Amino acid sequence: MTTLPQPLTKGELVSLTPQHWRTRLEQAMQDEQQRMTRTRRLVLDWITAAEAPFSAETLVDDLTTRQGIISRPTIYRAVEWLRRTGWIGRIHHDGAEHTYARLLPGHYHHAVCTACGLTLVFGGCDLTQALLHTLVAHGFTVQGHLLELYGHCANCQQT
Amino acid sequence: MTTLPQPLTKGELVSLTPQHWRTRLEQAMQDEQQRMTRTRRLVLDWITAAEAPFSAETLVDDLTTRQGIISRPTIYRAVEWLRRTGWIGRIHHDGAEHTYARLLPGHYHHAVCTACGLTLVFGGCDLTQALLHTLVAHGFTVQGHLLELYGHCANCQQT
DNA sequence: GTCGTATTGATACGGAGTATCATAAAGCGA
DNA sequence: TCGCTTTATGATACTCCGTATCAATACGAC
């Protein structure tokens, strides 16, 4: 596992550090002339410090009480923006509310440790080429796909 | 594309007909001594006839008005039971409410035509073996994964 | 500082999904 | 077929996630 190259080559697997994520995100916000407001900084600080995949409501609970007044709609707007632009990814859970994990935009897939939130990012999707080929042979045109892996990282297995 | 063998061999790709799904489901309900009530029959009839992935609320709208009184909680109980036992699978959508498609229980993945709801089911997950191997080499234990493919089937591409 | 624009907060609303509990129906054994 | 036990259903009300609206505010370019 190395520091994150850009872009990921196919099949490569790296861990995404919070610091790296934050740096890249702030660069992107500058490039795209997104305003860095007080509120967004607080939200980004919180997400950068998050140690496990988080739910939007956790953010709301913390940021509306502790850090001064940040309204629920604003937090949801920030989260939705990050999700839409690919900086966080939604993790689906049966029944429970979904959670989010830090990601890099682009065509990546990810494996998330459900205990500590460690996010492994891997590039390309060679792994499904055989499947895609089979589908195409049946006349099926693939427009999108979703691949999420859940489990425990090396650290969290020991506990 | 053939009729559905049991069980699916790895990499095999077949379409799941509503009739086949219904037959297998009723067998399973008998085997597991699940009561076939009037309400469940109506719900199953509706799902069997569904031509595209459906939302729970669509079911509610149709079944509470047209088919006599079926209450919202009952419909949600039926849907949740089918999901939990693997007879329907949840399809995730950004923003919008999630939908469901007919599936067979077991370790399958699926490709769903977002236009007509045709569901292609494929068994095994050889396709991700290389990835799983890489993850294990990094000490990551995979507990679960989610692979969904969206697109258009041969029929729906022509329109 | 001033100004135009994007963002925020307050409020209230909508909608999906569920807890509760008395009633009704399914299925089984006699 | 009748009754009995168990399970499912319906009515009601409620919780909670997420969002529309819009006036007020903060950003940051000049």
Coordinates of C-alpha atoms (C1' of nucleotides) in Angstrom, one line a residue:
Chain A
M1 CA 0.0 0.0 0.0
T2 CA 1.5 3.3 -1.1
T3 CA 0.6 6.9 -1.2
L4 CA -2.0 7.7 -3.8
P5 CA -0.8 8.1 -7.3
Q6 CA -2.8 9.9 -9.9
P7 CA -4.5 8.4 -11.7
L8 CA -4.9 4.9 -10.4
T9 CA -3.8 2.3 -12.8
K10 CA -6.0 -0.7 -13.3
G11 CA -6.2 -3.2 -10.5
E12 CA -4.1 -1.0 -8.3
L13 CA -5.1 -0.9 -4.6
V14 CA -4.2 1.9 -2.3
S15 CA -5.4 3.4 1.0
L16 CA -6.8 6.9 1.0
T17 CA -5.7 8.9 3.9
P18 CA -7.9 11.7 5.3
Q19 CA -5.1 14.2 4.7
H20 CA -4.7 13.3 1.1
W21 CA -8.4 13.4 0.6
R22 CA -8.7 16.9 2.1
T23 CA -5.8 18.3 0.1
R24 CA -7.1 17.1 -3.1
L25 CA -10.6 18.3 -2.3
E26 CA -9.4 21.8 -1.5
Q27 CA -7.5 22.0 -4.7
A28 CA -10.5 20.9 -6.6
M29 CA -12.7 23.5 -4.9
Q30 CA -10.2 26.2 -5.8
D31 CA -10.1 25.0 -9.4
E32 CA -13.8 25.0 -9.7
Q33 CA -14.2 28.3 -7.9
Q34 CA -16.3 26.8 -5.1
R35 CA -16.5 29.2 -2.1
M36 CA -14.9 28.0 1.0
T37 CA -17.3 29.2 3.6
R38 CA -17.1 28.9 7.4
T39 CA -19.8 26.3 7.3
R40 CA -18.2 24.2 4.6
R41 CA -14.9 24.3 6.5
L42 CA -16.6 22.9 9.6
V43 CA -18.3 20.2 7.6
L44 CA -15.0 19.3 5.9
D45 CA -13.1 19.3 9.2
W46 CA -15.6 16.9 10.6
I47 CA -15.6 14.6 7.7
T48 CA -11.8 14.7 7.5
A49 CA -11.6 13.7 11.1
A50 CA -14.3 11.0 10.9
E51 CA -12.8 7.6 11.8
A52 CA -15.5 5.4 10.3
P53 CA -18.2 5.8 7.7
F54 CA -20.7 8.3 9.0
S55 CA -24.3 9.1 8.5
A56 CA -25.7 12.5 7.7
E57 CA -27.5 12.6 10.9
T58 CA -24.3 12.1 12.9
L59 CA -23.0 15.1 11.2
V60 CA -26.2 17.0 12.1
D61 CA -26.1 16.0 15.7
D62 CA -22.5 17.1 16.1
L63 CA -22.5 20.2 14.1
T64 CA -25.8 21.7 15.2
T65 CA -24.9 21.4 18.8
R66 CA -21.2 21.7 19.4
Q67 CA -19.8 23.9 16.7
G68 CA -22.2 26.8 16.8
I69 CA -25.3 26.9 14.7
I70 CA -25.2 25.0 11.4
S71 CA -28.6 24.2 10.1
R72 CA -29.8 20.8 9.0
P73 CA -30.5 21.8 5.4
T74 CA -27.0 23.3 5.0
I75 CA -25.4 20.1 6.2
Y76 CA -27.5 18.0 3.8
R77 CA -26.6 20.4 1.0
A78 CA -22.9 20.0 1.7
V79 CA -23.2 16.2 1.9
E80 CA -25.2 16.0 -1.3
W81 CA -22.8 18.2 -3.1
L82 CA -19.8 16.0 -2.0
R83 CA -21.7 12.9 -3.1
R84 CA -22.7 14.3 -6.4
T85 CA -19.2 15.4 -7.2
G86 CA -17.8 12.0 -6.0
W87 CA -15.8 13.1 -3.0
I88 CA -17.9 10.9 -0.7
G89 CA -19.6 7.6 -1.6
R90 CA -22.8 6.3 -0.2
I91 CA -22.7 2.9 1.5
H92 CA -26.0 1.1 1.5
H93 CA -27.3 -0.8 4.5
D94 CA -30.4 -3.0 4.8
G95 CA -32.9 -1.3 7.0
A96 CA -30.6 1.3 8.6
E97 CA -29.8 4.7 7.2
H98 CA -27.0 4.8 4.7
T99 CA -23.5 6.0 5.5
Y100 CA -20.8 7.9 3.6
A101 CA -17.1 7.4 3.2
R102 CA -14.4 9.6 1.8
L103 CA -13.6 8.8 -1.8
L104 CA -11.9 10.4 -4.8
P105 CA -14.0 11.4 -7.8
G106 CA -13.6 9.3 -10.9
H107 CA -14.2 5.8 -11.8
Y108 CA -13.1 4.0 -8.7
H109 CA -14.4 1.2 -6.7
H110 CA -13.8 0.9 -3.0
A111 CA -13.6 -1.4 -0.1
V112 CA -14.6 0.0 3.2
C113 CA -13.8 -1.3 6.7
T114 CA -17.1 -1.2 8.5
A115 CA -15.3 -1.0 11.8
C116 CA -12.7 1.8 11.5
G117 CA -13.7 3.3 8.1
L118 CA -10.4 2.6 6.4
T119 CA -11.1 3.0 2.7
L120 CA -9.2 1.1 0.1
V121 CA -9.5 2.5 -3.4
F122 CA -8.9 0.5 -6.5
G123 CA -8.8 1.7 -10.1
G124 CA -10.3 0.3 -13.2
C125 CA -12.8 -2.5 -13.5
D126 CA -11.0 -5.1 -15.5
L127 CA -12.4 -7.6 -13.1
T128 CA -15.8 -7.4 -14.6
Q129 CA -14.7 -7.4 -18.2
A130 CA -15.7 -11.1 -18.7
L131 CA -19.1 -10.3 -17.3
L132 CA -19.6 -7.2 -19.4
H133 CA -18.6 -9.2 -22.4
T134 CA -21.2 -11.8 -21.6
L135 CA -23.9 -9.2 -21.1
V136 CA -23.1 -7.4 -24.4
A137 CA -23.2 -10.8 -26.1
H138 CA -26.8 -11.0 -24.9
G139 CA -27.6 -7.6 -26.2
F140 CA -27.5 -5.9 -22.9
T141 CA -26.0 -2.4 -22.8
V142 CA -24.5 -1.6 -19.5
Q143 CA -25.0 2.0 -18.5
G144 CA -23.7 1.9 -15.0
H145 CA -22.7 -0.4 -12.2
L146 CA -22.2 -0.4 -8.5
L147 CA -19.6 -2.4 -6.7
E148 CA -19.2 -2.1 -3.0
L149 CA -17.1 -4.3 -0.7
Y150 CA -17.6 -4.5 3.0
G151 CA -15.4 -6.1 5.6
H152 CA -12.7 -5.6 8.2
C153 CA -9.2 -4.3 7.6
A154 CA -6.1 -6.0 9.0
N155 CA -6.1 -3.9 12.1
C156 CA -9.8 -4.4 13.0
Q157 CA -9.6 -8.1 12.6
Q158 CA -7.3 -8.4 15.6
T159 CA -9.7 -7.0 18.1
Chain B
M1 CA -30.5 -17.5 -22.7
T2 CA -32.1 -20.7 -21.4
T3 CA -34.7 -21.6 -18.8
L4 CA -33.3 -21.4 -15.3
P5 CA -31.2 -24.3 -14.1
Q6 CA -30.7 -24.9 -10.5
P7 CA -28.3 -24.0 -9.1
L8 CA -26.6 -21.5 -11.4
T9 CA -23.1 -22.4 -12.4
K10 CA -20.4 -19.8 -12.2
G11 CA -20.5 -17.2 -14.8
E12 CA -23.8 -18.5 -16.2
L13 CA -26.2 -15.9 -17.4
V14 CA -29.9 -16.5 -17.7
S15 CA -33.1 -14.5 -17.6
L16 CA -35.6 -15.0 -14.8
T17 CA -39.1 -15.2 -16.0
P18 CA -41.9 -14.0 -13.7
Q19 CA -43.6 -17.4 -13.9
H20 CA -40.4 -19.3 -12.9
W21 CA -39.9 -16.9 -10.0
R22 CA -43.5 -17.4 -8.8
T23 CA -43.4 -21.1 -9.0
R24 CA -40.2 -21.4 -7.1
L25 CA -41.4 -18.9 -4.5
E26 CA -44.6 -20.8 -3.8
Q27 CA -42.6 -24.0 -3.5
A28 CA -40.4 -22.4 -1.0
M29 CA -43.3 -21.0 1.0
Q30 CA -44.8 -24.4 1.3
D31 CA -41.5 -25.9 2.3
E32 CA -41.0 -23.3 5.0
Q33 CA -44.6 -23.4 6.2
Q34 CA -45.3 -19.8 5.4
R35 CA -49.1 -19.1 5.2
M36 CA -50.4 -18.2 1.9
T37 CA -53.0 -15.5 2.8
R38 CA -55.3 -13.6 0.6
T39 CA -53.1 -10.5 1.1
R40 CA -49.9 -12.2 0.3
R41 CA -51.5 -13.7 -2.8
L42 CA -52.5 -10.2 -4.0
V43 CA -49.0 -8.9 -3.3
L44 CA -47.4 -11.8 -5.1
D45 CA -49.8 -11.4 -8.1
W46 CA -48.9 -7.8 -8.3
I47 CA -45.1 -8.4 -8.2
T48 CA -45.3 -11.3 -10.6
A49 CA -47.1 -9.1 -13.1
A50 CA -44.8 -6.1 -12.6
E51 CA -43.0 -5.2 -15.8
A52 CA -40.3 -3.1 -14.3
P53 CA -38.5 -2.7 -11.0
F54 CA -41.1 -1.3 -8.6
S55 CA -41.1 0.8 -5.5
A56 CA -42.9 -0.1 -2.4
E57 CA -45.1 2.9 -2.7
T58 CA -46.3 1.9 -6.2
L59 CA -47.5 -1.3 -4.6
V60 CA -49.2 0.6 -1.9
D61 CA -50.9 3.0 -4.3
D62 CA -52.3 0.1 -6.4
L63 CA -53.2 -2.4 -3.7
T64 CA -54.8 0.0 -1.2
T65 CA -57.1 1.5 -3.8
R66 CA -57.9 -1.1 -6.5
Q67 CA -57.8 -4.5 -4.9
G68 CA -59.8 -4.0 -1.8
I69 CA -58.3 -2.8 1.4
I70 CA -54.7 -3.8 2.0
S71 CA -53.0 -1.7 4.6
R72 CA -49.6 0.0 4.1
P73 CA -47.9 -1.8 7.0
T74 CA -49.0 -5.2 5.6
I75 CA -47.5 -4.4 2.2
Y76 CA -44.3 -3.2 3.8
R77 CA -44.1 -6.4 5.9
A78 CA -44.5 -8.5 2.7
V79 CA -41.9 -6.6 0.8
E80 CA -39.5 -6.7 3.7
W81 CA -40.0 -10.4 4.1
L82 CA -39.3 -11.0 0.4
R83 CA -36.2 -8.9 0.6
R84 CA -34.9 -10.5 3.7
T85 CA -35.3 -14.0 2.3
G86 CA -33.8 -13.0 -1.1
W87 CA -36.8 -13.2 -3.4
I88 CA -36.6 -9.6 -4.3
G89 CA -33.5 -7.4 -4.4
R90 CA -33.2 -3.7 -3.7
I91 CA -31.9 -1.5 -6.4
H92 CA -30.4 1.7 -5.2
H93 CA -31.0 5.1 -6.8
D94 CA -29.4 8.4 -6.0
G95 CA -31.9 10.7 -4.5
A96 CA -35.1 8.8 -5.5
E97 CA -36.7 6.0 -3.5
H98 CA -35.2 2.6 -4.1
T99 CA -36.9 0.0 -6.2
Y100 CA -37.1 -3.8 -6.1
A101 CA -36.7 -6.6 -8.7
R102 CA -37.6 -10.2 -8.7
L103 CA -34.6 -12.4 -7.8
L104 CA -33.8 -15.9 -6.6
P105 CA -32.4 -16.4 -3.2
G106 CA -28.8 -17.3 -3.0
H107 CA -25.5 -15.8 -4.0
Y108 CA -26.5 -14.2 -7.3
H109 CA -25.8 -10.9 -8.9
H110 CA -28.1 -9.3 -11.3
A111 CA -28.3 -6.9 -14.3
V112 CA -31.6 -5.0 -14.5
C113 CA -33.0 -3.3 -17.5
T114 CA -34.0 0.1 -16.2
A115 CA -36.6 0.5 -19.0
C116 CA -38.6 -2.8 -19.0
G117 CA -37.3 -4.4 -15.8
L118 CA -35.9 -7.5 -17.5
T119 CA -33.7 -9.1 -14.9
L120 CA -30.7 -11.1 -15.9
V121 CA -29.3 -13.3 -13.1
F122 CA -25.8 -14.6 -13.1
G123 CA -24.3 -17.0 -10.6
G124 CA -20.9 -17.1 -8.9
C125 CA -18.5 -14.2 -8.6
D126 CA -15.4 -15.5 -10.3
L127 CA -15.1 -12.2 -11.9
T128 CA -14.0 -10.6 -8.7
Q129 CA -11.6 -13.3 -7.6
A130 CA -8.6 -11.4 -8.6
L131 CA -9.8 -8.4 -6.6
L132 CA -10.7 -10.5 -3.6
H133 CA -7.2 -12.0 -3.7
T134 CA -5.6 -8.6 -3.7
L135 CA -7.7 -7.5 -0.8
V136 CA -6.9 -10.6 1.2
A137 CA -3.2 -10.0 0.5
H138 CA -3.6 -6.7 2.2
G139 CA -5.2 -8.2 5.2
F140 CA -8.7 -7.1 4.3
T141 CA -11.4 -9.7 5.1
V142 CA -14.4 -9.3 2.8
Q143 CA -17.7 -9.9 4.6
G144 CA -20.0 -8.9 1.9
H145 CA -20.3 -7.1 -1.4
L146 CA -22.8 -5.6 -3.7
L147 CA -22.7 -5.7 -7.4
E148 CA -25.5 -4.1 -9.4
L149 CA -25.5 -3.5 -13.1
Y150 CA -27.9 -1.1 -14.8
G151 CA -28.6 -0.7 -18.5
H152 CA -30.9 -1.5 -21.4
C153 CA -31.7 -4.9 -22.7
A154 CA -31.7 -5.8 -26.4
N155 CA -35.4 -5.0 -26.8
C156 CA -35.3 -1.6 -25.1
Q157 CA -32.3 -0.4 -27.0
Q158 CA -34.3 -0.5 -30.3
T159 CA -36.8 2.1 -29.1
Chain C
dG1 C1' -15.2 49.4 1.3
dT2 C1' -18.8 48.2 -2.1
dC3 C1' -21.3 45.3 -4.8
dG4 C1' -23.2 41.1 -7.1
dT5 C1' -23.8 36.5 -6.3
dA6 C1' -23.8 32.3 -3.9
dT7 C1' -24.8 30.4 0.5
dT8 C1' -27.0 30.0 4.8
dG9 C1' -30.7 29.5 8.5
dA10 C1' -35.5 29.4 10.0
dT11 C1' -39.5 27.4 9.3
dA12 C1' -42.4 24.2 7.8
dC13 C1' -43.6 20.6 5.1
dG14 C1' -43.7 15.8 2.7
dG15 C1' -43.1 11.2 2.5
dA16 C1' -41.1 6.7 3.6
dG17 C1' -41.2 3.4 6.9
dT18 C1' -42.6 1.5 11.6
dA19 C1' -44.6 0.5 16.6
dT20 C1' -48.7 -0.9 18.8
dC21 C1' -52.5 -3.7 19.6
dA22 C1' -57.1 -5.4 19.0
dT23 C1' -59.3 -8.1 15.4
dA24 C1' -59.5 -11.5 11.8
dA25 C1' -58.0 -15.3 9.2
dA26 C1' -55.2 -19.5 8.2
dG27 C1' -54.3 -24.2 9.1
dC28 C1' -54.4 -28.2 12.0
dG29 C1' -56.2 -31.8 14.8
dA30 C1' -60.3 -33.9 16.4
Chain D
dT1 C1' -66.8 -29.6 9.9
dC2 C1' -66.0 -27.5 14.1
dG3 C1' -63.2 -25.4 17.3
dC4 C1' -58.6 -24.0 18.8
dT5 C1' -53.9 -22.1 18.4
dT6 C1' -51.0 -19.3 16.0
dT7 C1' -49.9 -16.0 12.9
dA8 C1' -51.1 -12.2 9.9
dT9 C1' -53.7 -8.1 9.2
dG10 C1' -55.7 -3.2 9.7
dA11 C1' -56.3 1.1 11.9
dT12 C1' -54.0 4.5 13.9
dA13 C1' -50.7 7.3 15.0
dC14 C1' -46.0 8.3 15.1
dT15 C1' -40.9 8.9 14.1
dC16 C1' -37.4 10.4 11.3
dC17 C1' -34.8 11.4 7.1
dG18 C1' -34.6 14.7 3.7
dT19 C1' -36.2 19.0 1.2
dA20 C1' -38.8 23.4 -0.6
dT21 C1' -39.0 28.2 0.3
dC22 C1' -37.3 32.6 1.0
dA23 C1' -35.5 36.5 3.5
dA24 C1' -31.0 37.5 5.5
dT25 C1' -26.2 37.0 5.4
dA26 C1' -21.4 36.1 4.1
dC27 C1' -18.1 35.5 0.5
dG28 C1' -14.6 37.4 -2.5
dA29 C1' -13.7 40.1 -6.7
dC30 C1' -12.9 44.7 -7.8

